[in-house]
Short mmCIF file of C-alpha atoms in Angstrom, two decimals:
data_model
loop_
_atom_site.label_atom_id
_atom_site.label_comp_id
_atom_site.label_asym_id
_atom_site.label_seq_id
_atom_site.Cartn_x
_atom_site.Cartn_y
_atom_site.Cartn_z
CA MET A 1 -0.23 0.26 0.12
CA PRO A 2 1.38 3.21 -0.93
CA LYS A 3 1.98 6.28 1.80
CA VAL A 4 -1.24 8.48 2.45
CA LYS A 5 -0.87 11.88 1.33
CA ILE A 6 -2.14 15.02 3.12
CA THR A 7 -3.82 18.23 1.94
CA GLU A 8 -3.56 20.99 4.63
CA THR A 9 -6.48 23.29 4.80
CA VAL A 10 -5.39 25.75 7.50
CA LEU A 11 -4.88 28.73 4.90
CA ARG A 12 -8.51 27.98 3.55
CA ASP A 13 -11.24 25.93 4.87
CA ALA A 14 -9.81 25.93 8.42
CA HIS A 15 -10.50 29.66 8.91
CA GLN A 16 -13.57 29.83 6.62
CA SER A 17 -15.38 27.17 8.45
CA LEU A 18 -14.47 28.26 11.95
CA ILE A 19 -13.90 32.32 11.72
CA ALA A 20 -15.85 33.20 8.36
CA THR A 21 -12.58 33.36 6.37
CA ARG A 22 -11.40 36.26 8.00
CA MET A 23 -7.47 35.33 8.47
CA THR A 24 -5.37 38.19 7.01
CA THR A 25 -2.39 37.66 4.49
CA ASP A 26 -0.22 38.87 7.34
CA GLU A 27 -1.21 36.57 9.79
CA MET A 28 -0.62 33.60 7.30
CA LEU A 29 2.76 34.78 5.56
CA PRO A 30 5.06 34.28 8.48
CA ILE A 31 4.30 30.55 8.97
CA VAL A 32 4.12 29.35 4.99
CA SER A 33 7.75 28.70 4.51
CA LYS A 34 7.66 26.32 7.36
CA LEU A 35 3.97 24.75 6.17
CA ASP A 36 6.14 24.71 2.97
CA LYS A 37 9.11 22.29 4.38
CA VAL A 38 6.39 19.79 5.81
CA GLY A 39 6.09 17.65 2.82
CA TYR A 40 2.42 17.80 2.11
CA HIS A 41 0.71 16.58 -0.87
CA SER A 42 -0.87 20.17 -1.35
CA LEU A 43 -1.42 23.40 0.74
CA GLU A 44 -5.23 24.87 0.23
CA ALA A 45 -4.56 28.43 0.42
CA TRP A 46 -7.18 29.70 -2.43
CA GLY A 47 -10.74 29.71 -3.63
CA GLY A 48 -13.83 29.11 -1.59
CA ALA A 49 -14.81 32.03 0.58
CA THR A 50 -11.10 33.68 0.25
CA PHE A 51 -11.59 35.74 -2.45
CA ASP A 52 -14.94 37.51 -1.55
CA ALA A 53 -13.92 37.95 2.06
CA CYS A 54 -10.41 39.39 1.27
CA LEU A 55 -12.14 42.11 -0.98
CA ARG A 56 -15.30 42.49 1.18
CA PHE A 57 -13.78 42.40 4.72
CA LEU A 58 -10.16 42.72 4.79
CA ASN A 59 -9.56 45.32 2.17
CA GLU A 60 -7.01 43.05 0.41
CA ASP A 61 -6.39 42.11 -3.17
CA PRO A 62 -7.00 38.18 -3.30
CA TRP A 63 -4.60 38.13 -6.59
CA GLU A 64 -2.02 39.64 -4.30
CA ARG A 65 -2.70 37.21 -1.20
CA LEU A 66 -2.00 34.31 -3.53
CA ARG A 67 1.39 35.43 -5.30
CA LYS A 68 2.79 36.34 -1.86
CA ILE A 69 1.99 32.58 -0.57
CA ARG A 70 3.15 31.31 -3.76
CA LYS A 71 6.43 33.18 -3.24
CA GLU A 72 6.75 31.48 0.51
CA ALA A 73 5.41 28.37 -0.72
CA LYS A 74 8.72 27.06 -2.68
CA ASN A 75 8.20 23.45 -2.94
CA THR A 76 4.55 22.37 -2.24
CA LYS A 77 1.54 22.35 -4.90
CA LEU A 78 -0.92 25.16 -4.31
CA GLN A 79 -4.43 24.15 -4.25
CA MET A 80 -7.98 25.96 -4.77
CA LEU A 81 -11.56 25.68 -4.53
CA PHE A 82 -13.33 26.39 -7.65
CA ARG A 83 -16.99 26.36 -8.02
CA GLY A 84 -17.50 25.58 -11.64
CA GLN A 85 -19.43 27.87 -13.91
CA ASN A 86 -19.99 29.78 -10.30
CA ILE A 87 -16.26 30.29 -10.32
CA LEU A 88 -15.82 32.16 -6.66
CA GLY A 89 -19.19 33.89 -6.83
CA TYR A 90 -22.84 32.78 -6.42
CA LYS A 91 -24.09 32.72 -10.06
CA HIS A 92 -23.29 31.36 -13.41
CA TYR A 93 -20.66 33.41 -15.34
CA ALA A 94 -19.82 33.14 -19.03
CA ASP A 95 -17.30 30.95 -20.54
CA ASP A 96 -14.74 33.69 -21.35
CA VAL A 97 -14.77 34.43 -17.74
CA VAL A 98 -14.28 31.26 -16.41
CA GLU A 99 -11.59 30.64 -18.98
CA TYR A 100 -9.72 33.75 -18.07
CA PHE A 101 -10.12 32.99 -14.25
CA VAL A 102 -8.68 29.74 -14.59
CA GLN A 103 -5.71 31.00 -16.98
CA LYS A 104 -4.90 33.90 -14.16
CA SER A 105 -5.40 31.70 -11.50
CA ILE A 106 -2.90 29.28 -12.45
CA ALA A 107 -0.58 31.94 -13.96
CA ASN A 108 -0.64 33.57 -10.32
CA GLY A 109 0.77 30.02 -8.82
CA ILE A 110 -2.25 27.27 -8.30
CA ASP A 111 -1.23 24.17 -9.40
CA ILE A 112 -4.09 21.76 -8.72
CA LEU A 113 -8.05 23.38 -9.31
CA ARG A 114 -10.43 21.36 -7.01
CA ILE A 115 -13.90 21.92 -9.27
CA PHE A 116 -16.96 21.36 -8.04
CA ASP A 117 -20.90 21.85 -8.73
CA ALA A 118 -23.62 22.38 -6.38
CA LEU A 119 -26.00 19.94 -8.21
CA ASN A 120 -23.42 17.34 -9.23
CA ASP A 121 -24.36 18.32 -13.14
CA ILE A 122 -21.30 17.65 -14.95
CA ARG A 123 -21.85 20.24 -17.63
CA ASN A 124 -21.64 22.83 -14.78
CA LEU A 125 -17.58 21.71 -14.87
CA GLN A 126 -16.59 21.32 -18.00
CA THR A 127 -15.50 24.67 -19.15
CA ALA A 128 -13.46 25.07 -16.00
CA ILE A 129 -12.06 21.49 -16.66
CA ASN A 130 -11.18 21.87 -20.17
CA ALA A 131 -9.58 25.65 -19.53
CA CYS A 132 -7.55 23.81 -16.44
CA LYS A 133 -6.27 21.38 -18.97
CA LYS A 134 -5.48 23.97 -21.61
CA GLU A 135 -3.03 25.74 -19.24
CA GLY A 136 -1.38 22.49 -17.56
CA GLY A 137 -3.02 22.62 -14.33
CA HIS A 138 -3.97 19.60 -12.09
CA VAL A 139 -7.85 18.88 -12.45
CA GLN A 140 -9.10 17.69 -9.38
CA ALA A 141 -12.99 16.95 -10.44
CA THR A 142 -15.46 16.51 -7.24
CA VAL A 143 -18.38 14.56 -6.65
CA CYS A 144 -20.34 16.16 -3.62
CA TYR A 145 -21.37 13.25 -1.24
CA THR A 146 -24.80 13.80 -0.05
CA ILE A 147 -27.39 11.33 1.41
CA SER A 148 -30.97 11.02 -0.30
CA PRO A 149 -32.87 8.23 -1.76
CA VAL A 150 -31.75 8.70 -5.19
CA HIS A 151 -27.59 9.03 -3.90
CA ASN A 152 -25.89 6.02 -3.57
CA ILE A 153 -22.39 4.41 -3.91
CA GLU A 154 -23.41 3.38 -7.46
CA SER A 155 -24.54 6.81 -8.43
CA PHE A 156 -21.56 8.68 -7.03
CA VAL A 157 -18.91 5.94 -8.65
CA LYS A 158 -20.77 6.39 -11.90
CA MET A 159 -20.01 10.47 -11.55
CA ALA A 160 -16.33 9.62 -10.81
CA LYS A 161 -16.07 7.36 -13.90
CA GLN A 162 -17.57 9.98 -15.84
CA LEU A 163 -15.24 12.74 -14.64
CA GLU A 164 -12.62 10.53 -15.15
CA ASP A 165 -13.60 10.12 -18.91
CA ASN A 166 -13.98 14.00 -18.97
CA GLY A 167 -10.35 14.95 -18.34
CA ALA A 168 -10.03 14.76 -14.58
CA ASP A 169 -6.54 14.12 -13.24
CA SER A 170 -7.76 13.14 -9.84
CA ILE A 171 -11.28 12.85 -8.01
CA CYS A 172 -12.25 14.67 -4.71
CA ILE A 173 -14.86 13.17 -2.41
CA LYS A 174 -16.37 15.95 -1.10
CA ASP A 175 -18.29 15.62 2.19
CA MET A 176 -19.19 19.18 2.79
CA ALA A 177 -21.71 18.35 5.48
CA GLY A 178 -19.52 15.90 7.81
CA LEU A 179 -22.29 13.17 7.04
CA LEU A 180 -19.84 10.52 5.71
CA THR A 181 -19.43 7.47 8.37
CA PRO A 182 -16.87 5.37 8.43
CA TYR A 183 -18.01 2.47 7.01
CA VAL A 184 -19.78 4.05 4.06
CA ALA A 185 -16.35 5.73 3.36
CA TYR A 186 -14.52 2.34 3.09
CA ASP A 187 -17.20 0.79 0.95
CA LEU A 188 -17.68 4.34 -1.48
CA VAL A 189 -13.67 4.37 -1.62
CA LYS A 190 -13.26 0.79 -2.28
CA ALA A 191 -15.75 0.96 -5.05
CA MET A 192 -14.43 3.91 -6.66
CA LYS A 193 -10.91 2.90 -6.56
CA ALA A 194 -11.93 -0.13 -8.31
CA ALA A 195 -13.85 2.06 -10.95
CA VAL A 196 -11.36 4.62 -11.93
CA LYS A 197 -7.65 4.63 -12.26
CA ILE A 198 -6.76 8.18 -11.23
CA PRO A 199 -5.92 9.06 -7.35
CA ILE A 200 -8.91 9.74 -4.79
CA GLN A 201 -8.77 12.44 -2.28
CA LEU A 202 -11.46 12.83 0.55
CA HIS A 203 -12.33 15.95 1.89
CA THR A 204 -14.99 16.18 4.92
CA HIS A 205 -15.64 18.28 8.13
CA TYR A 206 -15.49 17.38 11.99
CA THR A 207 -18.97 18.48 12.18
CA SER A 208 -21.13 15.54 12.94
CA GLY A 209 -17.76 14.03 15.45
CA VAL A 210 -17.17 11.03 12.88
CA ALA A 211 -14.48 12.54 10.54
CA SER A 212 -11.24 11.13 11.70
CA MET A 213 -12.93 7.56 12.12
CA THR A 214 -14.03 8.02 8.63
CA TYR A 215 -10.51 9.23 7.44
CA LEU A 216 -9.24 6.16 9.20
CA LYS A 217 -11.92 3.53 7.03
CA ALA A 218 -11.13 5.72 3.90
CA ILE A 219 -7.53 5.15 4.17
CA GLU A 220 -7.71 1.05 5.03
CA ALA A 221 -9.82 0.98 1.71
CA GLY A 222 -7.04 2.61 -0.44
CA VAL A 223 -7.93 6.66 -0.66
CA ASP A 224 -4.68 8.49 -1.66
CA VAL A 225 -4.76 11.73 0.01
CA VAL A 226 -7.16 13.20 2.89
CA ASP A 227 -7.62 17.16 4.21
CA THR A 228 -6.88 17.66 7.09
CA ALA A 229 -6.16 20.99 9.44
CA ILE A 230 -3.27 21.91 11.94
CA SER A 231 -4.81 21.17 15.59
CA SER A 232 -5.19 24.66 16.54
CA LEU A 233 -7.77 25.33 13.79
CA ALA A 234 -9.16 21.90 13.59
CA LEU A 235 -12.51 19.99 14.90
CA GLY A 236 -16.15 21.49 15.28
CA THR A 237 -16.99 22.71 11.68
CA SER A 238 -13.00 22.40 10.52
CA GLN A 239 -11.81 19.58 9.32
CA PRO A 240 -10.14 16.62 11.55
CA PRO A 241 -6.63 17.64 13.01
CA THR A 242 -3.47 16.54 10.98
CA GLU A 243 -1.50 15.61 13.82
CA PRO A 244 -3.61 12.87 15.57
CA LEU A 245 -3.67 11.13 12.03
CA VAL A 246 -0.15 11.55 11.26
CA ALA A 247 0.46 10.01 15.04
CA THR A 248 -1.96 7.18 14.28
CA LEU A 249 -0.28 6.22 10.76
CA GLN A 250 3.06 6.10 12.08
CA GLY A 251 4.78 2.89 11.84
CA THR A 252 1.89 1.69 9.95
CA GLN A 253 2.42 0.86 6.07
CA TYR A 254 -0.02 3.76 5.78
CA ASP A 255 2.99 6.33 7.45
CA THR A 256 2.66 9.71 6.18
CA GLY A 257 6.17 10.30 6.86
CA LEU A 258 5.72 13.82 8.40
CA ASP A 259 7.39 15.35 10.94
CA LEU A 260 5.38 15.54 14.54
CA GLY A 261 7.81 18.10 15.99
CA LEU A 262 7.45 20.41 12.77
CA LEU A 263 3.97 20.12 12.93
CA SER A 264 3.88 21.14 16.62
CA GLU A 265 5.69 24.32 15.91
CA ILE A 266 3.02 25.17 13.11
CA ALA A 267 0.61 24.56 15.75
CA GLU A 268 1.76 26.69 18.46
CA TYR A 269 2.31 29.51 15.45
CA PHE A 270 -1.66 29.40 15.30
CA ARG A 271 -2.41 29.30 18.84
CA PRO A 272 -2.36 32.97 19.87
CA LEU A 273 -4.35 33.48 16.65
CA ARG A 274 -6.81 31.54 17.88
CA GLU A 275 -7.14 33.22 20.88
CA LYS A 276 -7.23 36.59 19.37
CA TYR A 277 -10.52 35.33 17.21
CA ILE A 278 -12.04 33.68 20.40
CA ALA A 279 -11.61 36.97 22.37
CA SER A 280 -12.68 39.26 19.25
CA GLY A 281 -16.19 37.04 19.02
CA LEU A 282 -15.07 35.82 15.56
CA LEU A 283 -14.75 32.17 16.91
CA ASP A 284 -17.57 31.10 18.61
CA PRO A 285 -16.90 27.97 20.76
CA LYS A 286 -20.59 26.72 19.70
CA VAL A 287 -18.99 25.67 16.09
CA MET A 288 -16.20 23.65 18.15
CA SER A 289 -18.55 21.07 19.59
CA VAL A 290 -19.99 18.16 17.92
CA ASP A 291 -23.49 18.67 16.39
CA ILE A 292 -25.41 15.63 15.83
CA ASN A 293 -28.19 17.40 14.15
CA THR A 294 -25.96 16.81 11.35
CA LEU A 295 -26.47 13.50 11.11
CA LEU A 296 -30.03 13.24 12.29
CA TYR A 297 -31.32 15.93 9.44
CA GLN A 298 -28.51 15.91 7.08
CA VAL A 299 -28.19 19.33 7.38
CA PRO A 300 -24.48 20.90 7.29
CA GLY A 301 -23.44 22.69 10.69
CA GLY A 302 -23.21 25.98 8.89
CA MET A 303 -26.54 25.78 7.61
CA ILE A 304 -28.20 25.45 11.03
CA SER A 305 -26.66 28.35 12.39
CA ASN A 306 -28.12 30.20 9.58
CA LEU A 307 -31.59 29.04 9.88
CA VAL A 308 -31.23 29.97 13.72
CA SER A 309 -30.15 33.33 12.80
CA GLN A 310 -33.18 33.74 9.96
CA LEU A 311 -35.62 32.46 12.75
CA LYS A 312 -34.20 35.14 15.34
CA GLN A 313 -34.74 37.91 13.08
CA GLN A 314 -38.38 37.09 12.84
CA ASN A 315 -38.83 36.27 16.92
CA LYS A 316 -39.65 32.76 15.53
CA GLU A 317 -36.84 30.75 17.49
CA ASP A 318 -39.65 28.30 18.96
CA LYS A 319 -40.21 27.41 14.89
CA PHE A 320 -36.56 25.75 14.80
CA GLU A 321 -37.54 22.23 14.82
CA GLU A 322 -40.17 22.83 12.04
CA VAL A 323 -37.95 24.13 10.02
CA LEU A 324 -35.55 21.26 10.61
CA LYS A 325 -38.36 18.82 9.76
CA GLU A 326 -39.30 20.91 6.55
CA VAL A 327 -35.98 21.09 4.95
CA PRO A 328 -35.82 17.76 3.90
CA LYS A 329 -39.20 18.07 2.27
CA VAL A 330 -38.01 21.35 0.39
CA ARG A 331 -35.13 19.52 -0.67
CA GLU A 332 -37.24 16.54 -1.73
CA ASP A 333 -39.52 18.86 -3.87
CA PHE A 334 -36.35 20.67 -5.38
CA GLY A 335 -35.11 17.44 -6.79
CA PHE A 336 -32.66 16.40 -3.88
CA PRO A 337 -30.25 18.79 -4.54
CA PRO A 338 -26.87 18.00 -2.54
CA LEU A 339 -26.78 20.85 0.34
CA VAL A 340 -23.77 22.95 -0.50
CA THR A 341 -22.88 26.60 -1.17
CA PRO A 342 -25.35 27.81 -2.85
CA THR A 343 -28.37 24.99 -2.93
CA SER A 344 -27.81 25.01 1.02
CA GLN A 345 -29.08 28.58 1.45
CA ILE A 346 -31.75 28.16 -1.17
CA VAL A 347 -33.56 25.11 0.44
CA GLY A 348 -33.00 26.62 4.01
CA THR A 349 -34.23 29.75 3.54
CA GLN A 350 -37.35 28.35 1.60
CA ALA A 351 -38.27 26.13 4.53
CA VAL A 352 -37.96 29.19 6.93
CA LEU A 353 -40.29 31.06 4.65
CA ASN A 354 -42.70 27.75 4.54
CA VAL A 355 -43.06 27.65 8.41
CA ILE A 356 -42.99 31.47 9.24
CA ALA A 357 -45.86 31.52 6.26
CA GLY A 358 -47.94 28.66 7.87
CA GLU A 359 -48.29 27.67 4.24
CA ARG A 360 -45.80 25.92 2.03
CA TYR A 361 -44.77 28.34 -1.14
CA LYS A 362 -47.02 31.03 -0.25
CA MET A 363 -43.78 33.04 -0.26
CA VAL A 364 -41.20 32.02 -2.77
CA SER A 365 -37.21 33.77 -2.81
CA LYS A 366 -36.19 34.32 -6.72
CA GLU A 367 -33.43 32.20 -5.94
CA SER A 368 -35.89 29.21 -5.25
CA LYS A 369 -37.64 30.17 -8.65
CA ALA A 370 -34.25 30.12 -10.42
CA LEU A 371 -33.30 26.60 -8.95
CA VAL A 372 -36.58 25.16 -10.17
CA LYS A 373 -36.55 26.63 -13.26
CA GLY A 374 -33.03 25.06 -13.85
CA GLU A 375 -30.83 28.31 -13.98
CA TYR A 376 -28.37 26.36 -11.56
CA GLY A 377 -28.70 23.46 -13.48
CA LYS A 378 -29.95 19.92 -13.56
CA THR A 379 -31.22 18.35 -10.66
CA PRO A 380 -30.43 15.15 -9.37
CA VAL A 381 -33.97 14.00 -9.59
CA GLU A 382 -36.41 15.74 -12.25
CA ILE A 383 -39.01 18.33 -10.65
CA ALA A 384 -42.51 17.17 -11.13
CA ASP A 385 -44.27 19.24 -13.77
CA GLU A 386 -47.17 20.22 -11.50
CA PHE A 387 -44.84 21.64 -8.59
CA ARG A 388 -42.76 23.57 -11.04
CA LYS A 389 -45.78 25.10 -12.78
CA LYS A 390 -47.11 26.12 -8.91
CA ILE A 391 -43.40 28.00 -8.51
CA ILE A 392 -42.59 29.42 -11.97
CA GLY A 393 -46.25 29.28 -13.81
CA ASP A 394 -45.68 29.40 -17.22
CA GLU A 395 -42.24 30.25 -17.52
CA GLN A 396 -40.03 27.69 -19.94
CA PRO A 397 -37.98 25.68 -17.85
CA VAL A 398 -33.90 25.96 -18.64
CA THR A 399 -32.95 22.37 -20.19
CA CYS A 400 -29.64 23.52 -21.58
CA ARG A 401 -26.63 23.94 -19.46
CA PRO A 402 -27.39 27.45 -18.24
CA ALA A 403 -23.97 29.21 -19.14
CA ASP A 404 -25.28 28.59 -22.69
CA LEU A 405 -27.53 31.31 -22.24
CA ILE A 406 -25.04 33.55 -21.19
CA GLU A 407 -23.32 36.09 -23.85
CA PRO A 408 -19.51 36.39 -23.44
CA GLU A 409 -18.80 39.40 -20.56
CA LEU A 410 -15.22 40.43 -20.52
CA GLU A 411 -14.99 43.04 -22.74
CA LYS A 412 -18.17 44.59 -21.58
CA LEU A 413 -16.87 44.22 -18.01
CA ARG A 414 -13.42 45.34 -18.96
CA SER A 415 -14.90 48.95 -20.62
CA GLU A 416 -17.02 49.46 -17.18
CA ILE A 417 -14.08 49.39 -14.89
CA LYS A 418 -11.21 50.95 -17.40
CA GLU A 419 -10.47 53.83 -15.16
CA PHE A 420 -9.79 51.22 -12.11
CA ILE A 421 -7.55 48.59 -13.67
CA GLU A 422 -4.10 48.28 -12.49
CA GLN A 423 -3.57 44.61 -13.31
CA ASP A 424 -5.28 42.36 -15.56
CA GLU A 425 -7.08 40.31 -12.85
CA ASP A 426 -8.95 43.34 -11.72
CA VAL A 427 -11.70 42.61 -14.15
CA LEU A 428 -12.19 39.13 -12.82
CA SER A 429 -12.43 40.66 -9.19
CA TYR A 430 -15.12 43.15 -10.54
CA ALA A 431 -16.88 40.06 -12.64
CA LEU A 432 -17.33 38.23 -9.72
CA PHE A 433 -18.31 41.08 -7.14
CA PRO A 434 -18.82 44.25 -9.00
CA GLN A 435 -20.08 46.40 -6.06
CA VAL A 436 -17.66 45.26 -3.49
CA ALA A 437 -14.73 45.04 -5.82
CA THR A 438 -15.46 48.95 -7.22
CA LYS A 439 -15.47 49.69 -3.28
CA PHE A 440 -11.87 47.93 -2.90
CA PHE A 441 -10.64 49.67 -6.15
CA GLU A 442 -11.56 53.05 -4.56
CA PHE A 443 -10.04 52.16 -1.25
CA ARG A 444 -6.71 51.02 -2.99
CA ARG A 445 -6.55 54.60 -5.26
CA ALA A 446 -7.15 56.19 -2.16
CA GLN A 447 -4.25 54.48 -0.24
CA LYS A 448 -1.95 55.02 -3.04
CA TYR A 449 -2.38 58.89 -3.42
CA LYS A 450 -2.01 58.97 0.77
CA ILE A 451 1.23 57.10 0.49
CA ASP A 452 2.54 59.07 -2.63
CA GLY A 453 1.32 62.32 -0.46
CA ASP A 454 3.89 61.55 2.23
CA MET A 455 6.48 60.69 0.11
CA VAL A 456 6.09 64.18 -1.50
CA ASN A 457 5.82 65.65 1.89
CA MET A 458 9.02 63.92 3.04
CA GLU A 459 10.88 64.74 -0.22
CA GLN A 460 9.99 68.60 0.48
CA LYS A 461 11.31 68.43 3.88
CA THR A 462 14.39 66.49 3.04
CA HIS A 463 15.00 68.76 -0.13
CA PRO A 464 12.97 72.18 0.53
CA ILE A 465 12.05 73.80 -2.79
#
């Protein structure tokens, strides 16, 4: 058996899951060269919500973050999470934007793109897969794991085979909700390894408390790589901790070969940062506990906290149990989508509306209408005609790949922000988050004038005119 490889998530998913992606580039950079020495399979350092958070909350350029991390990580592959046709945003973008984004991601330092679609609709992955192949990147195509009457080992293995045929270099089983239990993981990995020739990687969250056990069974079944987070930012809604897994596998046929002493130094670096986040209220100790509702209702931990906050705003917290029971019903009506961004938000919000209104689908969100219409792609189960008519009336459903209906956008976007462009990548930041990016560009310009003005003042003091 080959050794097990590890992808470290501390620079992306760990802090995304625990502190809403608020770690700054300055907090990351001092430890990157040490992370680079560990011998990880890869560092997940970009993508997901990092792009949005950099611009929206940290006044940082996400592209600059990537370049700085790349400079420090000289030996380890950098990996990102890419939402297929949604890129890193929340809607579908034109093919030319997707292609250019992939090109620029790889040019700025990304080696591996983990590409997924919230509906597991392969049509929504193909443009990004082709673009990544063209740029010489590694395509890690993703199977989003979920539980429903229509999802089973056979269906996931079939999808993995299709992804391999479509150009994937490796497959990721993405268990975004922490629903994958140990013995199911064993059977799933075993079946997938028998069906495909490319490596299999497993990603999960600790939310339900079973994740480390799940990894152990997946490793016994032959999984090639697993995602972990350094212990100071692991557990809860984050990933299983890196060091205990390394220690568990030491001296076995699965030995990772990673140095526990070096990992301990890295954990030590992040410990004061963790204390800082707890003190600021960004890291709520509640997200560190096991949430068994995840397994009972097959609802991701982050979605549960979202439902609670929506009910609080309406002073309807007493309806929480009712909403939890409504979620699976809405999901069934909507064709059993996996619950991951953006489908988890759409299904959850609709369940809240149904309960608060006291009548199902009396109020329907515009995102629910778009999902039922087919604007996000093909749902795992065909939505019933009668139900679709109730939600979208006489509107025609979208049956083609949704992006086929979107005209090329790049040139139009460029002309809209030409006054702000300082680098080619700015058009992509604007494409994904127009208002947020514009605000950042204005901030960046103001900072530049401030620095230039300070320099002039200093020169005048040194060399009076």
